[in-house]
mmCIF file of C-alpha atoms and ligand atoms in Angstrom:
data_model
loop_
_atom_site.group_PDB
_atom_site.id
_atom_site.type_symbol
_atom_site.label_atom_id
_atom_site.label_comp_id
_atom_site.label_asym_id
_atom_site.label_seq_id
_atom_site.Cartn_x
_atom_site.Cartn_y
_atom_site.Cartn_z
ATOM 1 C CA MET A 1 -8.197 18.983 13.836
ATOM 2 C CA SER A 2 -8.770 15.502 14.319
ATOM 3 C CA THR A 3 -5.822 12.819 16.070
ATOM 4 C CA THR A 4 -6.747 9.678 15.398
ATOM 5 C CA PRO A 5 -3.900 7.022 15.523
ATOM 6 C CA LYS A 6 -3.863 7.601 11.634
ATOM 7 C CA PHE A 7 -3.761 11.152 11.269
ATOM 8 C CA ARG A 8 -0.959 10.874 14.453
ATOM 9 C CA ALA A 9 1.307 8.267 11.426
ATOM 10 C CA ALA A 10 0.493 10.380 8.903
ATOM 11 C CA GLN A 11 2.208 13.268 11.133
ATOM 12 C CA SER A 12 5.004 11.735 12.352
ATOM 13 C CA ALA A 13 6.241 10.773 8.391
ATOM 14 C CA ILE A 14 4.980 14.832 7.475
ATOM 15 C CA ARG A 15 8.385 15.038 9.905
ATOM 16 C CA GLU A 16 10.515 12.720 8.326
ATOM 17 C CA LEU A 17 10.466 14.884 4.602
ATOM 18 C CA PRO A 18 13.367 16.626 3.666
ATOM 19 C CA PRO A 19 12.282 20.248 2.540
ATOM 20 C CA HIS A 20 11.988 19.537 -0.691
ATOM 21 C CA GLY A 21 11.777 16.538 -3.623
ATOM 22 C CA VAL A 22 10.029 13.790 -5.153
ATOM 23 C CA VAL A 23 7.571 11.886 -3.069
ATOM 24 C CA GLY A 24 5.697 8.420 -3.411
ATOM 25 C CA LEU A 25 2.005 8.564 -2.397
ATOM 26 C CA GLY A 26 -0.021 5.597 -1.588
ATOM 27 C CA SER A 27 -3.275 5.022 -0.902
ATOM 28 C CA GLY A 28 -5.852 3.882 1.099
ATOM 29 C CA SER A 29 -7.304 6.374 3.960
ATOM 30 C CA THR A 30 -4.800 6.621 6.375
ATOM 31 C CA VAL A 31 -3.025 7.990 3.175
ATOM 32 C CA ALA A 32 -5.240 10.529 2.894
ATOM 33 C CA GLU A 33 -4.488 11.489 6.473
ATOM 34 C CA PHE A 34 -1.016 12.480 4.773
ATOM 35 C CA ILE A 35 -1.651 13.538 1.748
ATOM 36 C CA ARG A 36 -3.737 16.052 3.208
ATOM 37 C CA ILE A 37 -1.705 17.415 6.013
ATOM 38 C CA LEU A 38 1.432 17.353 2.999
ATOM 39 C CA GLY A 39 -1.883 19.737 0.450
ATOM 40 C CA GLU A 40 -1.496 21.932 3.934
ATOM 41 C CA HIS A 41 2.436 22.541 3.948
ATOM 42 C CA THR A 42 2.521 23.341 -0.294
ATOM 43 C CA VAL A 43 -0.065 26.124 0.850
ATOM 44 C CA ARG A 44 1.862 27.232 3.412
ATOM 45 C CA GLU A 45 5.373 26.311 1.309
ATOM 46 C CA ASP A 46 7.642 24.989 3.477
ATOM 47 C CA LEU A 47 7.566 22.599 1.922
ATOM 48 C CA ASP A 48 8.152 21.877 -2.216
ATOM 49 C CA PHE A 49 7.437 18.416 -3.438
ATOM 50 C CA LEU A 50 6.466 16.926 -6.600
ATOM 51 C CA ALA A 51 4.111 13.330 -5.930
ATOM 52 C CA VAL A 52 4.285 10.642 -8.256
ATOM 53 C CA PRO A 53 0.339 9.259 -6.894
ATOM 54 C CA THR A 54 -0.156 5.361 -6.689
ATOM 55 C CA SER A 55 -3.558 5.202 -7.743
ATOM 56 C CA TYR A 56 -6.860 7.566 -9.030
ATOM 57 C CA GLN A 57 -7.572 8.111 -4.999
ATOM 58 C CA SER A 58 -3.987 9.789 -4.242
ATOM 59 C CA TYR A 59 -4.060 11.817 -8.077
ATOM 60 C CA ARG A 60 -7.643 13.104 -7.350
ATOM 61 C CA LEU A 61 -6.235 13.802 -3.417
ATOM 62 C CA ALA A 62 -3.239 15.558 -4.506
ATOM 63 C CA ILE A 63 -5.360 18.019 -6.882
ATOM 64 C CA LYS A 64 -7.855 18.991 -4.473
ATOM 65 C CA HIS A 65 -5.152 19.377 -1.899
ATOM 66 C CA GLY A 66 -2.751 21.164 -4.292
ATOM 67 C CA ILE A 67 0.111 19.195 -4.242
ATOM 68 C CA PRO A 68 1.484 19.598 -7.973
ATOM 69 C CA LEU A 69 1.945 16.070 -9.903
ATOM 70 C CA THR A 70 5.445 13.847 -12.346
ATOM 71 C CA ASP A 71 5.333 10.248 -13.083
ATOM 72 C CA LEU A 72 7.879 7.682 -13.115
ATOM 73 C CA SER A 73 8.863 8.511 -16.965
ATOM 74 C CA ARG A 74 10.399 12.634 -15.437
ATOM 75 C CA ASN A 75 11.300 10.856 -12.322
ATOM 76 C CA PRO A 76 12.583 7.199 -12.170
ATOM 77 C CA SER A 77 14.057 8.032 -8.650
ATOM 78 C CA ILE A 78 11.917 9.236 -5.772
ATOM 79 C CA ASP A 79 13.089 10.039 -2.266
ATOM 80 C CA ILE A 80 10.149 9.098 0.409
ATOM 81 C CA ALA A 81 7.155 7.348 -0.656
ATOM 82 C CA VAL A 82 4.157 6.877 2.314
ATOM 83 C CA ASP A 83 1.476 4.514 2.177
ATOM 84 C CA GLY A 84 -0.780 2.520 4.549
ATOM 85 C CA ALA A 85 -0.540 -1.152 5.308
ATOM 86 C CA ASP A 86 -3.285 -3.931 5.909
ATOM 87 C CA GLU A 87 -1.036 -5.595 8.138
ATOM 88 C CA VAL A 88 2.578 -5.932 9.684
ATOM 89 C CA ASP A 89 4.806 -8.626 10.605
ATOM 90 C CA GLN A 90 7.790 -8.459 13.586
ATOM 91 C CA GLN A 91 9.856 -7.786 10.057
ATOM 92 C CA LEU A 92 8.017 -5.558 8.839
ATOM 93 C CA ASN A 93 6.766 -7.890 6.315
ATOM 94 C CA LEU A 94 3.713 -6.204 4.813
ATOM 95 C CA THR A 95 0.270 -7.424 3.259
ATOM 96 C CA LYS A 96 -1.308 -4.337 0.625
ATOM 97 C CA GLY A 97 -3.893 -4.528 -1.205
ATOM 98 C CA GLY A 98 -7.161 -3.742 0.787
ATOM 99 C CA GLY A 99 -7.905 -1.017 -1.546
ATOM 100 C CA GLY A 100 -7.052 -2.748 -4.807
ATOM 101 C CA ALA A 101 -3.378 -0.349 -5.848
ATOM 102 C CA LEU A 102 -0.578 -2.510 -5.244
ATOM 103 C CA LEU A 103 0.267 -2.906 -8.649
ATOM 104 C CA GLN A 104 1.440 0.881 -8.876
ATOM 105 C CA GLU A 105 1.912 1.399 -5.161
ATOM 106 C CA LYS A 106 4.320 -1.519 -4.957
ATOM 107 C CA ILE A 107 5.834 0.231 -8.511
ATOM 108 C CA VAL A 108 5.846 3.402 -6.851
ATOM 109 C CA ALA A 109 7.527 1.528 -3.809
ATOM 110 C CA SER A 110 10.208 -0.232 -6.001
ATOM 111 C CA ALA A 111 11.706 3.184 -6.592
ATOM 112 C CA ALA A 112 11.739 4.702 -3.647
ATOM 113 C CA LYS A 113 15.264 5.427 -2.341
ATOM 114 C CA ARG A 114 13.176 5.157 1.402
ATOM 115 C CA PHE A 115 9.688 3.917 1.937
ATOM 116 C CA ILE A 116 7.384 4.654 5.587
ATOM 117 C CA ILE A 117 4.677 3.045 6.716
ATOM 118 C CA ILE A 118 1.890 4.173 8.183
ATOM 119 C CA VAL A 119 -0.424 2.463 10.187
ATOM 120 C CA ASP A 120 -2.620 2.359 13.931
ATOM 121 C CA GLU A 121 -1.429 -0.688 16.059
ATOM 122 C CA SER A 122 -4.209 -2.486 14.785
ATOM 123 C CA LYS A 123 -2.258 -3.771 11.462
ATOM 124 C CA LEU A 124 0.651 -4.923 13.640
ATOM 125 C CA VAL A 125 0.734 -9.151 13.951
ATOM 126 C CA ASP A 126 2.603 -11.651 14.335
ATOM 127 C CA ARG A 127 1.964 -13.923 10.275
ATOM 128 C CA LEU A 128 1.485 -12.333 7.430
ATOM 129 C CA ALA A 129 -2.248 -13.147 6.486
ATOM 130 C CA THR A 130 -3.963 -13.394 10.368
ATOM 131 C CA HIS A 131 -7.069 -10.997 10.082
ATOM 132 C CA PHE A 132 -6.735 -10.365 5.943
ATOM 133 C CA PHE A 133 -6.443 -11.918 3.630
ATOM 134 C CA VAL A 134 -3.741 -11.550 1.034
ATOM 135 C CA PRO A 135 -5.102 -9.914 -2.400
ATOM 136 C CA VAL A 136 -2.997 -10.260 -5.747
ATOM 137 C CA GLU A 137 -3.891 -8.840 -9.422
ATOM 138 C CA VAL A 138 -5.188 -11.413 -12.766
ATOM 139 C CA ILE A 139 -5.361 -10.799 -15.711
ATOM 140 C CA PRO A 140 -8.716 -11.113 -16.783
ATOM 141 C CA PHE A 141 -8.195 -13.206 -19.572
ATOM 142 C CA ALA A 142 -5.970 -15.129 -16.846
ATOM 143 C CA CYS A 143 -8.565 -15.208 -14.098
ATOM 144 C CA ASP A 144 -9.966 -19.512 -13.762
ATOM 145 C CA ILE A 145 -6.890 -20.188 -14.432
ATOM 146 C CA VAL A 146 -4.932 -18.798 -11.762
ATOM 147 C CA MET A 147 -7.811 -19.842 -9.199
ATOM 148 C CA ARG A 148 -7.516 -23.202 -10.379
ATOM 149 C CA LYS A 149 -3.762 -22.998 -10.338
ATOM 150 C CA ILE A 150 -4.681 -21.154 -6.756
ATOM 151 C CA ALA A 151 -6.300 -23.577 -5.076
ATOM 152 C CA ASP A 152 -3.916 -26.369 -5.914
ATOM 153 C CA MET A 153 -1.708 -24.992 -3.490
ATOM 154 C CA GLY A 154 -3.917 -24.948 -0.647
ATOM 155 C CA VAL A 155 -5.374 -21.688 -0.357
ATOM 156 C CA VAL A 156 -8.884 -20.625 -0.960
ATOM 157 C CA PRO A 157 -9.316 -17.586 -4.144
ATOM 158 C CA HIS A 158 -11.811 -15.472 -3.796
ATOM 159 C CA LEU A 159 -12.813 -13.030 -6.613
ATOM 160 C CA ARG A 160 -12.824 -10.391 -4.965
ATOM 161 C CA GLN A 161 -16.513 -8.606 -5.653
ATOM 162 C CA ALA A 162 -17.659 -4.370 -6.896
ATOM 163 C CA GLU A 163 -20.136 -2.349 -4.194
ATOM 164 C CA ARG A 164 -22.375 -0.292 -6.148
ATOM 165 C CA LYS A 165 -21.096 -2.117 -9.885
ATOM 166 C CA VAL A 166 -22.046 -5.732 -10.885
ATOM 167 C CA GLY A 167 -19.793 -7.413 -11.181
ATOM 168 C CA PRO A 168 -16.171 -7.821 -10.053
ATOM 169 C CA VAL A 169 -13.390 -4.968 -8.890
ATOM 170 C CA VAL A 170 -11.563 -3.920 -11.696
ATOM 171 C CA THR A 171 -8.248 -2.478 -10.549
ATOM 172 C CA ASP A 172 -7.105 1.485 -11.944
ATOM 173 C CA ASN A 173 -5.353 -0.957 -14.541
ATOM 174 C CA GLY A 174 -7.758 -3.106 -15.981
ATOM 175 C CA ASN A 175 -7.157 -6.122 -14.344
ATOM 176 C CA PHE A 176 -9.154 -8.314 -11.900
ATOM 177 C CA ILE A 177 -8.303 -9.266 -7.585
ATOM 178 C CA LEU A 178 -7.806 -11.996 -6.128
ATOM 179 C CA ASP A 179 -8.398 -11.537 -1.907
ATOM 180 C CA LEU A 180 -6.667 -15.792 -1.139
ATOM 181 C CA GLU A 181 -6.709 -17.124 2.116
ATOM 182 C CA PHE A 182 -4.537 -18.963 3.275
ATOM 183 C CA PRO A 183 -5.709 -22.052 5.529
ATOM 184 C CA GLU A 184 -3.049 -20.624 8.389
ATOM 185 C CA PRO A 185 -0.872 -17.297 9.059
ATOM 186 C CA ILE A 186 2.163 -16.794 6.624
ATOM 187 C CA GLU A 187 5.405 -18.742 8.145
ATOM 188 C CA ASN A 188 7.518 -18.162 4.732
ATOM 189 C CA PRO A 189 6.712 -14.931 2.955
ATOM 190 C CA ALA A 190 9.482 -14.797 0.754
ATOM 191 C CA GLU A 191 8.317 -18.189 -1.045
ATOM 192 C CA VAL A 192 4.648 -17.659 -0.757
ATOM 193 C CA GLU A 193 5.469 -14.671 -3.454
ATOM 194 C CA VAL A 194 7.628 -16.047 -5.331
ATOM 195 C CA ALA A 195 5.370 -18.831 -5.356
ATOM 196 C CA LEU A 196 2.065 -16.884 -6.689
ATOM 197 C CA LYS A 197 4.466 -15.082 -9.173
ATOM 198 C CA MET A 198 5.648 -17.181 -10.895
ATOM 199 C CA VAL A 199 1.718 -18.194 -12.201
ATOM 200 C CA PRO A 200 0.723 -17.030 -14.985
ATOM 201 C CA GLY A 201 -0.860 -14.283 -15.069
ATOM 202 C CA VAL A 202 -0.414 -13.692 -11.342
ATOM 203 C CA VAL A 203 -0.019 -9.696 -12.137
ATOM 204 C CA GLU A 204 1.580 -8.773 -8.708
ATOM 205 C CA THR A 205 1.358 -9.302 -5.243
ATOM 206 C CA GLY A 206 0.120 -8.282 -1.505
ATOM 207 C CA LEU A 207 2.849 -9.495 -0.205
ATOM 208 C CA PHE A 208 5.495 -6.282 0.197
ATOM 209 C CA VAL A 209 8.679 -8.540 1.448
ATOM 210 C CA GLY A 210 11.790 -6.629 3.294
ATOM 211 C CA MET A 211 10.801 -3.316 1.270
ATOM 212 C CA ALA A 212 9.684 -1.373 4.117
ATOM 213 C CA ASP A 213 12.510 0.532 5.829
ATOM 214 C CA GLU A 214 10.711 2.020 8.734
ATOM 215 C CA VAL A 215 6.828 1.436 10.103
ATOM 216 C CA HIS A 216 5.608 4.778 12.052
ATOM 217 C CA VAL A 217 2.505 3.209 14.185
ATOM 218 C CA GLY A 218 -0.093 5.406 15.364
ATOM 219 C CA THR A 219 -1.803 4.577 18.846
ATOM 220 C CA ALA A 220 -4.501 6.151 21.099
ATOM 221 C CA SER A 221 -1.859 8.109 22.994
ATOM 222 C CA GLY A 222 1.002 9.219 20.324
ATOM 223 C CA VAL A 223 3.306 7.050 17.966
ATOM 224 C CA PHE A 224 6.099 5.390 17.650
ATOM 225 C CA VAL A 225 8.843 4.074 14.937
ATOM 226 C CA LEU A 226 9.390 0.949 13.465
ATOM 227 C CA ARG A 227 13.225 0.636 11.463
ATOM 228 C CA GLN A 228 14.707 -2.368 9.703
HETATM 229 C C1 5RP B 301 -4.642 0.262 -0.751
HETATM 230 C C2 5RP B 301 -3.260 -0.044 -0.143
HETATM 231 C C3 5RP B 301 -3.424 0.644 1.658
HETATM 232 O O1 5RP B 301 -3.189 0.792 1.635
HETATM 233 C C4 5RP B 301 -3.725 -0.647 3.083
HETATM 234 O O2 5RP B 301 -5.004 -1.490 2.454
HETATM 235 C C5 5RP B 301 -4.374 -0.081 4.147
HETATM 236 O O3 5RP B 301 -5.778 1.221 4.210
HETATM 237 P P1 5RP B 301 -5.932 1.615 5.251
HETATM 238 O O4 5RP B 301 -5.312 3.357 5.821
HETATM 239 O O5 5RP B 301 -7.495 2.844 4.589
HETATM 240 O O6 5RP B 301 -6.700 1.061 6.737
HETATM 241 O O7 5RP B 301 -2.623 -0.839 0.386
HETATM 242 O O8 5RP B 301 -4.662 -0.304 -1.907
#
């Protein structure tokens, strides 16, 4: 069995789960570890969860690992959501969307009583937008006008290009992703988030401000937890 930092973070989040309830499944490679471990517990019947996935990735992984699925219409309140992040600042604000799943991830997180982030140490930063661009999901119809308005804010938007498909990435919701290159790390993520969401055509941003309750950080030798 692999004992990578991502695995340690995922295992630590598993220990936070009550024996049964509704769990939100984030997306990404760290969450893939979490889903695999949750599946093992589901098969052993010591955990009994209905899961709300946040992407086709987590939907398919949940099915593969035998985790029963539900949705926000049947279960609008989620007991605990577990997700990864691209960056985590000292106030536990996040950037997410490296895998392009930020919209459903944010909706599921907003419906969760408890939102747990699982990362390795490389994701911890003083300020957001240090190592990663900030993704925003935009409606294709509005893509070019949104790019112009964002450029007017002094931020460089890059339309995310697909790999092994020509043209832009199309999200699970049929939208495009702009990766925003800030001139310097973000001082006030809440202000930036509001400014971005005021642009018509922006569906959601990858800035998750004040949403995470705790962050489980896997390291080469163990795990530690940051709490609000
Ligand atoms: C997907 C996400 C992921 O949670 C984020 O990119 C982290 O992924 P990984 O665990 O693979 O580093 O936000 O949209």
